[in-house]
């Protein structure tokens, strides 16, 4: 029997952990099981061809909000060209309305919730009894398996709810053939979350189950040994068990290697001991994703998050001070009780911390979540199609959410990329708040139709000059020089876009090089750029910087040295 475990990921760089778990959990079973991963950007007909050409007996799809429409369409095509193929679905997007989903779609089975044991039992039954698609109905008694919905006989049969499995039975999902060099490696050290945020599916199951810590250490050593670039822990709140988190962080600090590790954490519960341990981490070893969602205490209460933003801020700021851990802070727009002004405050509160990244998300009313049940009470209108994104609430209009969408796009492009930091710092004091700067920039992008245009990377810088000229009457020389500084940090120095100023005397350039290194780049500025970055004061004049790519060094040429040359 040939089974294709099919995953359609949101991006090429992603990989699917669930299908790997299923394969690993049936490794001892004598059947032909293959993983097939695609991305939602792949043409469906091409994916169909890739699957069908394998002549599978079973295709099993891993279903999430980002791929469910794709999977529905793909499975209907498989049914057309391959009527004898068994199709099964599993994953969060089919686990809360499994019966309706199976009735409305082309497949034969839905595996509800945690899939490993149900999948294994089903595969063993199909193999042992030689069940084909045409005789599912004849075998419906045997196929009544806990955790499984089966379509047979024009009806849906359900085997009842399955208990959570023992974590010790979960198999390690990777092997020596796994492509670890080019993909992010996802890893799960625990399942479940102790918190109960209303919009989140993790709050629908209670309690957290952990792997034995020694097992986690062994598996981490395996990744480090294989030179994996990035391991992303998918644990919902990695640090919810202090001893466990400390034990693993401590191990990762000691093991060395080049692998980096990403964790979703609750910053407010970090203790002094944990902060002291984390302060020892080399730069870049750890990355943290911290869910803030809102800084409005009433809204936090409305979504059942019993945290104070002040506690999160204090811990995140302490970590920022250490400057060794990249932090990514999440905000959600459209939460119950949060209006536009409150979201603006939340954004400004988070921006004040200056984390490396700020992700603005929009509330999604997931099937099975408490928030979805309460939608009417909050006047929430959301898309009936995945990802069920909020369209308006009693507190925020559709139009306001559209405006926030524009803010999200410019924050992601300009702030999160980390390439425009000095330009952003120049603009922010010119506006009442940081939010207002991004808001106006988003509106500018919209008015100029830039969101739908393919703009070159140089033009992303040029936008700032046009934006400035539209909003201010002052001379834009200082801005152009700051743009030049940011531009040269991340781009080749030989060529400068025409909207930036380059006017350097070859003789001066040669003399500066002669005193230093032959292969450094010399750039002339018309303001004291380093003085401005240090003091915030703009002084006009002629100033020179040298760029040494070999050791990533940018240095100013003292004015006295230039005078001596004359
Ligand atoms: S949002 Fe995070 S903290 Fe809240 S229940 Fe979900 S996983 Fe847990």
Coordinates of C-alpha atoms in Angstrom, one line a residue, residues 273-561:
X273 CA 17.4 33.6 37.4
X274 CA 16.2 33.0 33.8
X275 CA 17.3 36.5 32.8
X276 CA 20.7 35.9 34.3
X277 CA 21.0 32.6 32.4
X278 CA 19.8 34.2 29.1
X279 CA 22.3 37.1 29.5
X280 CA 25.1 34.6 29.0
X281 CA 23.8 33.5 25.5
X282 CA 26.0 34.5 22.6
X283 CA 24.5 37.1 20.2
X284 CA 22.0 35.4 17.9
X285 CA 21.8 32.0 19.6
X286 CA 18.2 32.6 20.8
X287 CA 15.3 34.4 19.2
X288 CA 12.1 35.1 21.2
X289 CA 8.6 35.6 20.0
X290 CA 6.5 37.4 22.6
X291 CA 2.8 37.7 22.3
X292 CA 1.7 41.2 23.6
X293 CA -1.5 41.4 21.5
X294 CA -2.7 44.6 23.2
X295 CA -1.4 46.8 26.1
X296 CA -5.0 47.7 27.1
X297 CA -5.8 45.9 30.4
X298 CA -9.6 45.8 29.7
X299 CA -9.0 44.2 26.3
X300 CA -6.5 41.7 27.8
X301 CA -9.2 40.8 30.3
X302 CA -11.8 40.4 27.5
X303 CA -9.6 37.8 25.8
X304 CA -8.8 36.0 29.0
X305 CA -5.1 37.0 29.2
X306 CA -4.2 37.6 32.8
X307 CA -1.1 39.6 32.2
X308 CA -0.1 43.2 32.7
X309 CA 1.7 44.9 29.8
X310 CA 4.0 46.6 32.4
X311 CA 5.3 43.1 33.4
X312 CA 5.9 42.2 29.8
X313 CA 7.6 45.5 29.1
X314 CA 9.9 45.3 32.1
X315 CA 11.2 41.8 31.1
X316 CA 11.4 42.6 27.4
X317 CA 13.4 45.8 28.2
X318 CA 15.7 43.8 30.4
X319 CA 16.4 41.4 27.6
X320 CA 16.8 44.3 25.1
X321 CA 19.5 45.8 27.4
X322 CA 21.5 42.6 27.2
X323 CA 21.3 43.0 23.4
X324 CA 22.0 39.3 22.6
X325 CA 18.5 38.0 21.9
X326 CA 16.4 39.1 18.9
X327 CA 12.8 39.8 20.1
X328 CA 9.7 39.8 18.0
X329 CA 6.6 41.2 19.6
X330 CA 3.1 40.5 18.4
X331 CA 0.1 42.8 18.4
X332 CA -3.4 41.8 17.3
X333 CA -5.9 44.3 15.8
X334 CA -9.7 43.7 16.1
X335 CA -9.7 42.4 19.6
X336 CA -12.9 42.7 21.6
X337 CA -13.2 46.1 23.2
X338 CA -10.2 47.6 21.3
X339 CA -10.9 50.6 19.2
X340 CA -8.6 52.4 16.7
X341 CA -7.2 54.8 19.4
X342 CA -6.5 52.0 21.8
X343 CA -4.7 50.1 19.1
X344 CA -2.7 53.2 18.4
X345 CA -1.7 53.3 22.1
X346 CA -0.8 49.6 22.1
X347 CA 1.4 50.1 19.0
X348 CA 3.2 53.1 20.6
X349 CA 3.7 51.2 23.9
X350 CA 5.3 48.3 22.1
X351 CA 7.3 50.6 19.7
X352 CA 8.8 52.4 22.8
X353 CA 10.6 49.1 23.7
X354 CA 12.2 49.0 20.2
X355 CA 12.1 45.2 19.7
X356 CA 13.8 44.0 16.6
X357 CA 10.4 43.2 15.0
X358 CA 6.8 44.1 15.6
X359 CA 4.2 41.9 14.0
X360 CA 0.8 43.4 13.5
X361 CA -1.7 40.6 13.1
X362 CA -5.5 40.7 12.6
X363 CA -7.8 38.7 14.8
X364 CA -8.9 35.4 13.3
X365 CA -12.0 33.7 14.6
X366 CA -10.8 30.1 14.4
X367 CA -13.3 27.2 14.4
X368 CA -13.5 25.8 17.8
X369 CA -12.3 28.9 19.6
X370 CA -14.2 30.6 22.4
X371 CA -13.8 33.9 20.6
X372 CA -15.8 32.6 17.7
X373 CA -18.6 31.6 20.1
X374 CA -18.6 35.1 21.5
X375 CA -18.4 36.9 18.2
X376 CA -22.0 38.2 18.3
X377 CA -21.6 39.6 21.8
X378 CA -18.8 41.8 20.5
X379 CA -20.4 42.7 17.3
X380 CA -17.7 40.9 15.4
X381 CA -18.1 40.3 11.7
X382 CA -15.5 38.0 10.1
X383 CA -14.8 36.4 6.9
X384 CA -16.7 33.1 6.5
X385 CA -13.7 31.8 4.6
X386 CA -10.3 30.8 6.0
X387 CA -8.4 32.4 7.7
X388 CA -11.7 33.8 9.2
X389 CA -10.1 37.2 9.6
X390 CA -12.0 40.0 11.4
X391 CA -13.8 42.5 9.2
X392 CA -15.2 44.8 11.9
X393 CA -16.3 44.8 15.5
X394 CA -18.5 46.9 17.7
X395 CA -15.3 48.9 18.5
X396 CA -13.5 49.2 15.2
X397 CA -14.8 49.7 11.7
X398 CA -13.9 47.9 8.5
X399 CA -12.4 51.1 7.2
X400 CA -10.2 51.5 10.3
X401 CA -9.0 47.9 9.9
X402 CA -8.1 48.7 6.3
X403 CA -6.0 51.6 7.6
X404 CA -4.2 49.3 10.1
X405 CA -3.5 46.9 7.3
X406 CA -1.6 49.6 5.5
X407 CA 0.3 50.3 8.7
X408 CA 1.1 46.6 9.0
X409 CA 2.6 46.5 5.5
X410 CA 4.9 49.5 6.0
X411 CA 6.0 48.4 9.5
X412 CA 6.9 45.0 8.1
X413 CA 8.7 46.4 5.1
X414 CA 10.5 49.2 6.8
X415 CA 10.8 48.5 10.5
X416 CA 11.1 44.7 10.6
X417 CA 13.6 44.5 7.8
X418 CA 16.0 46.4 10.0
X419 CA 17.5 48.2 7.0
X420 CA 15.9 51.6 7.5
X421 CA 16.6 52.2 11.2
X422 CA 18.2 55.6 11.0
X423 CA 15.7 56.9 8.5
X424 CA 12.9 55.8 10.8
X425 CA 14.6 57.5 13.7
X426 CA 14.8 60.7 11.8
X427 CA 11.1 60.7 10.9
X428 CA 9.6 59.7 14.2
X429 CA 10.2 63.0 16.1
X430 CA 8.5 64.8 13.2
X431 CA 5.2 63.1 14.1
X432 CA 3.2 63.1 17.3
X433 CA 3.8 59.4 17.8
X434 CA 5.6 56.5 16.1
X435 CA 2.2 55.1 15.1
X436 CA 1.4 58.4 13.3
X437 CA 4.5 58.2 11.3
X438 CA 3.8 54.6 10.1
X439 CA 0.1 55.6 9.6
X440 CA 1.0 58.5 7.4
X441 CA 3.6 56.5 5.5
X442 CA 1.0 53.8 4.9
X443 CA -1.5 56.4 3.6
X444 CA 1.2 57.8 1.3
X445 CA 1.9 54.3 -0.1
X446 CA -1.8 53.9 -0.7
X447 CA -2.4 57.3 -2.4
X448 CA 0.6 56.7 -4.7
X449 CA -0.6 53.1 -5.5
X450 CA 2.7 51.8 -4.2
X451 CA 1.3 48.7 -2.4
X452 CA 0.3 47.2 -5.7
X453 CA 3.4 48.3 -7.7
X454 CA 6.6 46.3 -8.0
X455 CA 9.1 48.8 -6.7
X456 CA 12.9 48.3 -6.8
X457 CA 14.9 48.2 -3.7
X458 CA 16.4 51.6 -4.4
X459 CA 12.9 53.1 -4.8
X460 CA 12.0 51.9 -1.3
X461 CA 14.5 54.5 -0.2
X462 CA 13.4 57.2 -2.7
X463 CA 9.8 56.9 -1.3
X464 CA 11.1 58.7 1.9
X465 CA 12.2 61.8 0.0
X466 CA 8.8 62.1 -1.8
X467 CA 7.0 61.4 1.5
X468 CA 9.1 64.1 3.2
X469 CA 8.6 66.7 0.5
X470 CA 4.8 66.1 0.6
X471 CA 4.6 66.6 4.4
X472 CA 7.3 69.2 5.2
X473 CA 8.6 72.4 3.6
X474 CA 12.1 72.1 5.1
X475 CA 15.2 71.4 3.0
X476 CA 15.6 67.6 2.6
X477 CA 19.4 67.5 2.5
X478 CA 19.8 65.9 6.0
X479 CA 17.2 63.2 5.1
X480 CA 19.0 62.4 1.8
X481 CA 22.3 62.0 3.7
X482 CA 20.7 59.7 6.3
X483 CA 19.1 57.7 3.5
X484 CA 22.6 57.5 1.9
X485 CA 24.0 56.2 5.2
X486 CA 21.3 53.5 5.6
X487 CA 21.5 52.6 1.9
X488 CA 25.3 52.1 1.9
X489 CA 25.1 49.8 5.0
X490 CA 23.1 47.2 3.1
X491 CA 23.9 47.8 -0.6
X492 CA 26.9 47.7 -2.9
X493 CA 28.9 50.9 -2.6
X494 CA 30.0 51.3 -6.2
X495 CA 26.7 52.7 -7.4
X496 CA 24.4 55.2 -5.7
X497 CA 20.8 55.8 -6.8
X498 CA 20.5 59.1 -8.7
X499 CA 18.4 60.7 -6.0
X500 CA 21.3 60.6 -3.5
X501 CA 24.2 62.9 -3.5
X502 CA 27.7 61.8 -4.4
X503 CA 30.3 64.4 -5.1
X504 CA 33.8 63.3 -4.0
X505 CA 37.1 64.7 -5.1
X506 CA 39.2 61.7 -6.4
X507 CA 42.3 63.3 -4.9
X508 CA 40.8 63.5 -1.4
X509 CA 39.6 59.9 -1.8
X510 CA 43.0 58.7 -2.8
X511 CA 44.7 60.5 0.1
X512 CA 42.3 59.1 2.7
X513 CA 42.9 55.6 1.3
X514 CA 46.6 56.0 1.3
X515 CA 46.6 56.7 5.0
X516 CA 44.4 53.6 5.7
X517 CA 43.7 50.7 3.4
X518 CA 43.7 50.5 -0.4
X519 CA 40.4 48.6 -0.6
X520 CA 38.2 50.7 1.7
X521 CA 35.3 52.7 0.3
X522 CA 35.3 56.4 1.0
X523 CA 32.1 58.4 1.0
X524 CA 31.6 62.1 1.4
X525 CA 28.6 63.4 3.4
X526 CA 27.2 66.9 3.5
X527 CA 26.2 66.7 7.2
X528 CA 28.1 65.3 10.2
X529 CA 26.4 62.0 9.9
X530 CA 28.2 60.3 12.8
X531 CA 27.6 63.3 15.0
X532 CA 24.0 63.3 14.1
X533 CA 23.6 59.6 15.0
X534 CA 25.3 60.2 18.3
X535 CA 23.8 63.5 19.4
X536 CA 20.7 63.9 17.1
X537 CA 22.0 67.4 16.0
X538 CA 22.4 68.1 12.3
X539 CA 25.5 70.0 11.4
X540 CA 26.1 70.8 7.7
X541 CA 29.6 70.7 6.2
X542 CA 31.9 68.2 4.4
X543 CA 32.5 65.0 6.2
X544 CA 34.1 61.7 5.1
X545 CA 33.4 58.1 6.2
X546 CA 35.4 55.0 5.4
X547 CA 33.8 51.6 4.9
X548 CA 35.9 48.5 5.5
X549 CA 33.9 45.5 4.3
X550 CA 36.5 43.1 5.5
X551 CA 35.7 43.8 9.2
X552 CA 32.4 45.6 8.7
X553 CA 33.7 48.8 10.1
X554 CA 32.5 52.3 9.3
X555 CA 34.8 55.1 10.6
X556 CA 34.8 58.9 10.3
X557 CA 37.8 60.7 8.9
X558 CA 38.9 63.4 11.4
X559 CA 38.4 66.9 10.0
X560 CA 42.0 67.8 11.1
X561 CA 43.4 65.0 8.9

